[in-house]
Tab-separated table of C-alpha atoms in Angstrom:
chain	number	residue	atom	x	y	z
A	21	UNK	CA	25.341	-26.287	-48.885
A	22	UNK	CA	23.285	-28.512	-47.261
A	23	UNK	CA	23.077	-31.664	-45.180
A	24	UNK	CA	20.933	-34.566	-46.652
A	25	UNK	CA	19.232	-36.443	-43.790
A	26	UNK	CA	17.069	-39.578	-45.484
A	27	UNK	CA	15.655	-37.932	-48.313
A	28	UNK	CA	15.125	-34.294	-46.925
A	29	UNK	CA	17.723	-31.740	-47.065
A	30	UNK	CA	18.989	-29.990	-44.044
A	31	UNK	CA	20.596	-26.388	-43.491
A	32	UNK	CA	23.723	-27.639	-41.558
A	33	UNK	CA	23.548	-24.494	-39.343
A	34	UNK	CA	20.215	-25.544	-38.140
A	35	UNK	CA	21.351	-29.132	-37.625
A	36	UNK	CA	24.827	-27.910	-35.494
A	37	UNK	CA	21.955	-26.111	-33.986
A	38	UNK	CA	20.070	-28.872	-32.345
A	39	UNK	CA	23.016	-30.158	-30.969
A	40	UNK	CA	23.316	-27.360	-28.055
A	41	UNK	CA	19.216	-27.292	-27.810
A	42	UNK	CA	17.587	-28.703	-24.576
A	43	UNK	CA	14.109	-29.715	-24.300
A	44	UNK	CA	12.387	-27.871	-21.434
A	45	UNK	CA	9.819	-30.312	-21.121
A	46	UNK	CA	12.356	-33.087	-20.093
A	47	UNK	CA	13.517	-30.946	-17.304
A	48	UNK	CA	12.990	-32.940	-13.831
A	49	UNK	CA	13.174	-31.639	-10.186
A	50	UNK	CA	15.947	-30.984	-8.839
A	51	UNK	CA	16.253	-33.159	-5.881
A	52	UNK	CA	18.152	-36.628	-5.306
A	53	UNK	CA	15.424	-38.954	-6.266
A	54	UNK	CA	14.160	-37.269	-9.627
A	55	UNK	CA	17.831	-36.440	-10.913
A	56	UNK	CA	19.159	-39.848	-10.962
A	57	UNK	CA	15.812	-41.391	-12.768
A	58	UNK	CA	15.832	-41.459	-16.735
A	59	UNK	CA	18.944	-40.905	-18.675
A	60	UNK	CA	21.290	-41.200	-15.227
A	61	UNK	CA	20.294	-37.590	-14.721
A	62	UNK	CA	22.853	-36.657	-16.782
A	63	UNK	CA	20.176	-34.104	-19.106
A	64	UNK	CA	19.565	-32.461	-15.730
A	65	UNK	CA	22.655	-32.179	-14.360
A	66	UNK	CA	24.211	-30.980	-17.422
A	67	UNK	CA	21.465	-28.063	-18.311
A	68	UNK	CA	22.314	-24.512	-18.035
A	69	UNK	CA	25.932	-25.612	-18.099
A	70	UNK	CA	26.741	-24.924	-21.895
A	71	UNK	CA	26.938	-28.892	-22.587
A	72	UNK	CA	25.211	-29.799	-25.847
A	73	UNK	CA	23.069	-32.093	-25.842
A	74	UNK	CA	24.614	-34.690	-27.906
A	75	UNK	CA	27.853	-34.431	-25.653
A	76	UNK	CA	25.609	-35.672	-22.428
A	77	UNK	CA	23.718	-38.630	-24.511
A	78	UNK	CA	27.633	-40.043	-25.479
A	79	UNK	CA	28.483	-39.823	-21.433
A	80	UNK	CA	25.479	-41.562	-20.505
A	81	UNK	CA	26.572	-44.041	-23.872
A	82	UNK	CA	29.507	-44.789	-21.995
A	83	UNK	CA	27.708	-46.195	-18.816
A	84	UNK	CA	28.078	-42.475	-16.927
A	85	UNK	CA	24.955	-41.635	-14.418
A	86	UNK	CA	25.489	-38.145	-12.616
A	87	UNK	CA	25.549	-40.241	-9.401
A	88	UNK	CA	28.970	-41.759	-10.904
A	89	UNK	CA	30.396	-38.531	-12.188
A	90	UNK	CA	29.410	-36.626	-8.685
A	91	UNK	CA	31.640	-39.353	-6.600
A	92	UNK	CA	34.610	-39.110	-9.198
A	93	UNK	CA	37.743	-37.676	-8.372
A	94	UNK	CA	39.014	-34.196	-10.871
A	95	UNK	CA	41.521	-37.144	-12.802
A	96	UNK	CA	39.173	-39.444	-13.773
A	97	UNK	CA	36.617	-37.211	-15.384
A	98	UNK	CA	39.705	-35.788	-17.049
A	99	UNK	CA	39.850	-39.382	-18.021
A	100	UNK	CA	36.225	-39.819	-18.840
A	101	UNK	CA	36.179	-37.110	-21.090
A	102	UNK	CA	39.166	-37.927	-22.829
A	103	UNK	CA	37.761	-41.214	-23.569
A	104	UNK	CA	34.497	-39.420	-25.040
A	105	UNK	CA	36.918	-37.608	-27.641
A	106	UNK	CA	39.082	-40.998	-28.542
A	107	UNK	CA	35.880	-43.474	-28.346
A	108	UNK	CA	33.146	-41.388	-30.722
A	109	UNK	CA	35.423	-38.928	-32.199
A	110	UNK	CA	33.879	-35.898	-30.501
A	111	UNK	CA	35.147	-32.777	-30.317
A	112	UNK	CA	34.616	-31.536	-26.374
A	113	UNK	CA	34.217	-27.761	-27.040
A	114	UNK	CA	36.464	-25.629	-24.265
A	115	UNK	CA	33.528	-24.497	-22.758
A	116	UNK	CA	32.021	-28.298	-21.996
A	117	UNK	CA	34.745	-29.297	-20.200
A	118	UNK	CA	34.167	-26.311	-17.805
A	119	UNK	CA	30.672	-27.038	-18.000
A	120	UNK	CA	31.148	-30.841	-17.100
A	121	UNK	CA	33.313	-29.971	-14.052
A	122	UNK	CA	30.921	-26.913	-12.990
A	123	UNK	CA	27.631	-28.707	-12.994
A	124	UNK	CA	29.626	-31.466	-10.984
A	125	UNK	CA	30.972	-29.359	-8.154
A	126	UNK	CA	27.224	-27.655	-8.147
A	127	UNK	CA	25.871	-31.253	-7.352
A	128	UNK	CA	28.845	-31.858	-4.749
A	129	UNK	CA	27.395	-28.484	-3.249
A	130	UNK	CA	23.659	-29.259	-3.031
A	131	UNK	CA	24.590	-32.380	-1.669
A	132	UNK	CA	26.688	-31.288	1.080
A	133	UNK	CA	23.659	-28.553	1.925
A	134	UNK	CA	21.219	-30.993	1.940
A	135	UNK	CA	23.199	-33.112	4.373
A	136	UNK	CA	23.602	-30.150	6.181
A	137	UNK	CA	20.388	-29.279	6.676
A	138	UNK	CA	19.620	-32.958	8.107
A	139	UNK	CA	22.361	-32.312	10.663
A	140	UNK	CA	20.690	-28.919	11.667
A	141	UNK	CA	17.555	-30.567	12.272
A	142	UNK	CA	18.869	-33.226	14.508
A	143	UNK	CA	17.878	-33.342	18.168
A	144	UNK	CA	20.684	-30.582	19.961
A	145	UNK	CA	21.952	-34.750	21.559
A	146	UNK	CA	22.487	-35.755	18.185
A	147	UNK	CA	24.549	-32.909	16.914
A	148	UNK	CA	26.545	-32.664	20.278
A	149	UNK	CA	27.199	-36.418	19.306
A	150	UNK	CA	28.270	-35.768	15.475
A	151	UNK	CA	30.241	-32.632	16.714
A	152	UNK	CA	32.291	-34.816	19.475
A	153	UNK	CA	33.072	-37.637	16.441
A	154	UNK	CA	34.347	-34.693	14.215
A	155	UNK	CA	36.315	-32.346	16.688
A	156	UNK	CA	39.385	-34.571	16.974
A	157	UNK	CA	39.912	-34.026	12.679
A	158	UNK	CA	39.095	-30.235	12.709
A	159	UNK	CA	41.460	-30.033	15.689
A	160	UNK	CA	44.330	-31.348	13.472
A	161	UNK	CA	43.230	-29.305	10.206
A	162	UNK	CA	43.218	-26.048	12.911
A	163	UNK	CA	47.077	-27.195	14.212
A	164	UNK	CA	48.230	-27.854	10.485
A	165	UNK	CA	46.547	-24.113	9.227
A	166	UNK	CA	48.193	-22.238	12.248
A	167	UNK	CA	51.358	-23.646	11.512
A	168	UNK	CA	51.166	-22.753	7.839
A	169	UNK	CA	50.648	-19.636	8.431
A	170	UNK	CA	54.072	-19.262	10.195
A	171	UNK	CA	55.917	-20.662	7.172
A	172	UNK	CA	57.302	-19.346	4.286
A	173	UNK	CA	55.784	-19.719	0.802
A	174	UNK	CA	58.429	-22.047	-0.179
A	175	UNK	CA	59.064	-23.912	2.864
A	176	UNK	CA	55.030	-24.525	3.172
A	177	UNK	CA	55.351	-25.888	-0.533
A	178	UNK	CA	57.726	-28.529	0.124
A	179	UNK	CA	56.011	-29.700	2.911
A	180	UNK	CA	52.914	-30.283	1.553
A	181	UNK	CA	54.693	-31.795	-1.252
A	182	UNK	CA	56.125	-34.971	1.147
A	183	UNK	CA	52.365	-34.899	3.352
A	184	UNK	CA	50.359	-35.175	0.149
A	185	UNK	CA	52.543	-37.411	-1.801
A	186	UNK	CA	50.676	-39.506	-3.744
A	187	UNK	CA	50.755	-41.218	-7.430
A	188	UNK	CA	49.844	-39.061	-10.329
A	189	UNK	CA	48.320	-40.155	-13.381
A	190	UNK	CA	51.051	-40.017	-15.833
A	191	UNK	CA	53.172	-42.422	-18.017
A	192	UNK	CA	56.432	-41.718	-19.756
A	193	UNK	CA	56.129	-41.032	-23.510
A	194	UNK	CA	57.942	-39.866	-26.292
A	195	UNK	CA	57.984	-36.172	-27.499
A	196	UNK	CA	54.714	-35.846	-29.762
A	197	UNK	CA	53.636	-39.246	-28.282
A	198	UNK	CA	49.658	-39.259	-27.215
A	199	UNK	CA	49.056	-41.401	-24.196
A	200	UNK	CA	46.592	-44.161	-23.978
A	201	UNK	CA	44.795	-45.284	-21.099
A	202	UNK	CA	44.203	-43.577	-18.081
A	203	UNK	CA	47.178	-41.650	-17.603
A	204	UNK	CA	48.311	-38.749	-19.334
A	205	UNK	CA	51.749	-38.256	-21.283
A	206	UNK	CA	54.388	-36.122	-20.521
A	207	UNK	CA	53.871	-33.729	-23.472
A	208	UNK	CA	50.593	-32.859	-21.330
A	209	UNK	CA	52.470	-32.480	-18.172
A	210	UNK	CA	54.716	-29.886	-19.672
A	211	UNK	CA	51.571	-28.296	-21.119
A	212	UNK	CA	50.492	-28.210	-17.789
A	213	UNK	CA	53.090	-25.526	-16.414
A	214	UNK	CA	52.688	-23.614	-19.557
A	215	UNK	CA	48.716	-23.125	-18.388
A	216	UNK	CA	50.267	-22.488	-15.262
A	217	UNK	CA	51.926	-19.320	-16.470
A	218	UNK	CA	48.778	-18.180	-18.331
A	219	UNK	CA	47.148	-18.178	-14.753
A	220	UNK	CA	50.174	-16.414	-13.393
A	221	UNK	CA	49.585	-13.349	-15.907
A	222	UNK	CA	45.655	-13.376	-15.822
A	223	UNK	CA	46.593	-13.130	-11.314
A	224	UNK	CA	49.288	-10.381	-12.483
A	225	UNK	CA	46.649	-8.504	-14.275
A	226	UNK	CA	44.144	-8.298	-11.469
A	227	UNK	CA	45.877	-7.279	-8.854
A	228	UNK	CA	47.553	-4.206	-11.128
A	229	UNK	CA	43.796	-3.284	-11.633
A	230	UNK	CA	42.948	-3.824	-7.788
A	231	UNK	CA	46.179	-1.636	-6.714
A	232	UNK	CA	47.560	-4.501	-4.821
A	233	UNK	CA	50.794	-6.524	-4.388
A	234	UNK	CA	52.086	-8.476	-7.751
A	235	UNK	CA	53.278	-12.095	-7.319
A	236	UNK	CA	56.471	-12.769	-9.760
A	237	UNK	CA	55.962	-16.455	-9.137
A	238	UNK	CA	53.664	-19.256	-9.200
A	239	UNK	CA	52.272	-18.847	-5.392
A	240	UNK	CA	49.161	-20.411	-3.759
A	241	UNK	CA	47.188	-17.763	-4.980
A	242	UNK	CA	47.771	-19.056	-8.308
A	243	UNK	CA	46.693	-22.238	-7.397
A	244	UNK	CA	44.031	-21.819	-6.181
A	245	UNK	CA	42.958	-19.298	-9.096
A	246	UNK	CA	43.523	-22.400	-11.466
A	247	UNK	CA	41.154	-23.823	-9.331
A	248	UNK	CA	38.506	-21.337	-9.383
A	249	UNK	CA	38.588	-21.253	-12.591
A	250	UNK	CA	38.072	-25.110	-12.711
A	251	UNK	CA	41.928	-26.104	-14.023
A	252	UNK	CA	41.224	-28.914	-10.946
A	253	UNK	CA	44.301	-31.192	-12.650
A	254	UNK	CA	46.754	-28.301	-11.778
A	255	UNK	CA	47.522	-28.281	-7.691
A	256	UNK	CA	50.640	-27.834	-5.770
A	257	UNK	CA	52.058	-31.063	-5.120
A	258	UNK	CA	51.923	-32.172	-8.514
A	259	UNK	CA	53.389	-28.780	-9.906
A	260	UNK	CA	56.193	-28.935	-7.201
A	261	UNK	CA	56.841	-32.365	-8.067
A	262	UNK	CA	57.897	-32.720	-11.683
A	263	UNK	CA	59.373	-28.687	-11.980
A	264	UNK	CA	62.880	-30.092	-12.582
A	265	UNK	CA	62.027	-32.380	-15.283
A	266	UNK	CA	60.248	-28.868	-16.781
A	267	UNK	CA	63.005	-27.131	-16.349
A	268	UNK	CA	64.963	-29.887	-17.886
A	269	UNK	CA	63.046	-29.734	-20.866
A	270	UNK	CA	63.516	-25.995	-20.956
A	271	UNK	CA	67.077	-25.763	-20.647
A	272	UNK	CA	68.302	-28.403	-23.115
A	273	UNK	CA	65.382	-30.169	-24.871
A	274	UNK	CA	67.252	-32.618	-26.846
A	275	UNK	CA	68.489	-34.286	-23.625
A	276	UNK	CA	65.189	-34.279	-22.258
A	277	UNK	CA	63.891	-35.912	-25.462
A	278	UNK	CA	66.634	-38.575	-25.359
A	279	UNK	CA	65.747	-39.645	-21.331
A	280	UNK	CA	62.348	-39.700	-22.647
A	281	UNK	CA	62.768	-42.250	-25.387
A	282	UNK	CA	65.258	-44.181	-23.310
A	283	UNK	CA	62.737	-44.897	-20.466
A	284	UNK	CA	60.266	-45.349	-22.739
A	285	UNK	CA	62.099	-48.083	-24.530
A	286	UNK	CA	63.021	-50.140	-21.065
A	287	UNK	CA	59.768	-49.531	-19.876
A	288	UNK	CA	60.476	-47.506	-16.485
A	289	UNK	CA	58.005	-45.904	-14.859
A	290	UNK	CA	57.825	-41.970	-14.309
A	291	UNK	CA	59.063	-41.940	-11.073
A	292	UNK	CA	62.533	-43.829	-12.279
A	293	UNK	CA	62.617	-41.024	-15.177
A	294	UNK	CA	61.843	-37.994	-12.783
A	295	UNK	CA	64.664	-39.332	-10.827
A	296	UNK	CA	66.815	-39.129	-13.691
A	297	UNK	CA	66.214	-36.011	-14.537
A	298	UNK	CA	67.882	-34.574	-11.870
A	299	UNK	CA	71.507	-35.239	-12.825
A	300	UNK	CA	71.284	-33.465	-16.675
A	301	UNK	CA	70.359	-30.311	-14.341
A	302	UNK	CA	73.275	-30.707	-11.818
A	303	UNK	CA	76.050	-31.238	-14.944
A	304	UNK	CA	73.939	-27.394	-16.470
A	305	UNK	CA	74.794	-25.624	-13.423
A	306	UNK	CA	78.312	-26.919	-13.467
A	307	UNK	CA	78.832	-24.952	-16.045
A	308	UNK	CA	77.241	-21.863	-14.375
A	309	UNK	CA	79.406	-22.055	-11.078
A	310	UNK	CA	76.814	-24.180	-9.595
A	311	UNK	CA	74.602	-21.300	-8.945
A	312	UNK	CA	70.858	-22.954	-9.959
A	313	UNK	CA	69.323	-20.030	-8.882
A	314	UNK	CA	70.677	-17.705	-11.444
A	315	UNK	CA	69.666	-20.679	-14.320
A	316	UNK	CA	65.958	-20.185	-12.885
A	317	UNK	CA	65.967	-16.368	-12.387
A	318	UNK	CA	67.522	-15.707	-16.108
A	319	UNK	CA	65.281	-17.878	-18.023
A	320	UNK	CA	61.759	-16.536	-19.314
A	321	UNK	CA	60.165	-19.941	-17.781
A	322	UNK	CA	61.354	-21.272	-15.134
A	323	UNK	CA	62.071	-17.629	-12.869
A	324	UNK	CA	58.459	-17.910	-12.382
A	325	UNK	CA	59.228	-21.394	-10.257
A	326	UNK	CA	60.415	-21.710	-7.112
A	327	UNK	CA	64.040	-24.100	-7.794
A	328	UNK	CA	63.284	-27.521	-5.854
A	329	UNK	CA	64.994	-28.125	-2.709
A	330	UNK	CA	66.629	-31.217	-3.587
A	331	UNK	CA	67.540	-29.831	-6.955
A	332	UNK	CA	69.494	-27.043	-4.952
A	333	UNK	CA	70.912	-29.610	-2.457
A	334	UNK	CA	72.508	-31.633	-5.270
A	335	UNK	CA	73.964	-28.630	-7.120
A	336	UNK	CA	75.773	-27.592	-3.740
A	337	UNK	CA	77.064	-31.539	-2.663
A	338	UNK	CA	78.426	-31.512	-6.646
A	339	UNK	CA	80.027	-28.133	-5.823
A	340	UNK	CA	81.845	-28.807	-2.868
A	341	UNK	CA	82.817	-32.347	-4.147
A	342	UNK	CA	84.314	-30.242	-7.008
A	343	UNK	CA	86.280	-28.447	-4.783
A	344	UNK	CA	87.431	-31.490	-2.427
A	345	UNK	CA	88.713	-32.772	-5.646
A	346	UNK	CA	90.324	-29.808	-7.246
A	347	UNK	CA	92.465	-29.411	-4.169
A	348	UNK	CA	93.400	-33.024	-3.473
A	349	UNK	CA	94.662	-32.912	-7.068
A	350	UNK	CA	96.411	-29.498	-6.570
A	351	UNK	CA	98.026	-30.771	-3.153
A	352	UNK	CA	99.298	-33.897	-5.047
A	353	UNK	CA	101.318	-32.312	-7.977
């Protein structure tokens, strides 16, 4: 079979080929001035990462320069290359995506050292003056690491859930629903805590290999092996935030489903639905003696989540209300 390109015929394995192949000779310097000229510097930044060429000429089709993709945040070149698939129909191969986010952070890096190295060669005034403007922030990061380390796991979780609240990109949808825009759907924030668990067993693995201590749940270490291994739209705060509307859609999907359409059809926003989510749990443990924990613990998963303060709060105020009740009534008759 082949490809027919004008009036020549083309083996389609050599022309998939040229897609991934990189001319040496456009290769620039690698220093701030050259790597922004041409194409937005997006051929440089982009080689020896695994991204095809094609896949770097459709970014810079877009408007993209590396300058703009260095000062984005992890979301929005989620978002950018989203838009690459949806705008020219291109497949982003696994591997590209990593690529994209890799060759990014290198740049962030190089940056960083160069500005580092300007510091370094400042008069020993001028760096006494840049260290006195900076020492009041490290002094708070120092206080806010020493007392982390006296917490627990859990306890240092919810904290940095209410210090680093913040909106996420996500919009309520309907089961099977693909988002459009720039925020994601909820199918994709479920999928989300499935990776989660992937990360959770690859972290497993290693340290039975390495002899040492295996986490049963999703810890910081797991985090910040998602990170590593440049999952940048998993983190902490956002994981911690939605679990209960996760585990809702674990224990009893069709209820989950319904909120979801409901929402969706009076147009409330995601925090109004993750609100609601909450009391579809509490009536679930009801019918477990309250006991939340056990729900967590017994199902394949969810025991690898920590069960949300708030979530636990509610199940014991329903509890004891139960009670209250149940003995008013029984003093009565």
């Amino acid at each position: 079979m082949y490809v027919v390109l004008g009036d020549r015929k083309m083996d389609p394995d050599a022309f998939t080929s040229t897609l991934f192949k990189w001319d040496s000779r456009t290769i620039l310097p690698t220093c701030s001035s050259s790597l922004m000229e041409g194409t937005g510097g997006l051929k440089e930044l982009f080689h020896a990462y695994g991204v095809r060429y094609y896949t770097a000429a459709k970014v810079a089709e877009l408007g993209f320069t590396a300058r703009t993709l260095v000062d984005m945040k992890e979301e929005e070149l989620e978002h950018m290359m989203n838009s690459l698939s949806q705008i020219f129909r291109w497949d982003l191969l696994v591997g590209e995506r990593y690529g994209i986010k890799a060759a990014v952070r290198a740049e962030r890096r190089r940056i960083q050292d160069h500005h580092q190295l300007r510091i370094d060669s400042l008069p020993q005034e001028g760096v006494q003056q840049h260290k006195e403007a900076v020492g009041s922030t490290w002094d708070v990061r120092k206080r806010m690491r020493s007392r982390s380390k006296t917490m627990s796991d859990e306890e240092e979780e919810e904290e940095e859930e209410e210090e680093r609240q913040r909106e996420h990109p996500f919009i309520v949808t309907e089961p099977g629903e693909v988002a459009r825009g720039k925020k994601n759907g909820l199918d994709y924030l479920f999928h989300l805590y499935e990776q989660c668990r992937d990360f959770l067993i690859q972290v497993q693995n290693i340290a039975k290999e390495s002899g040492q201590k295996c986490p049963t749940k999703v810890t910081n270490e797991v985090f910040r092996y998602a990170k590593k291994a440049g999952a940048h739209c998993i983190n902490k705060p956002k994981m911690r935030h939605y679990v209960h509307c996760y585990a809702l859609h674990c224990l009893d999907k069709d209820t989950s489903n319904q909120l979801r359409r409901q929402f969706k059809e009076t147009g409330q926003n995601v925090g109004a639905w993750r609100q609601a989510c909450y009391n579809p749990l509490v009536a679930i443990a009801a019918l477990h003696h309250h006991d939340i924990d056990a729900i967590f613990n017994s199902h394949p998963r969810l025991s690898i989540w920590y069960v949300p303060t708030k979530l636990r709060q509610l199940c014991h105020a329903h509890r004891n209300n139960s009670a209250s009740t149940s003995t008013h009534h029984h003093l009565l008759f």
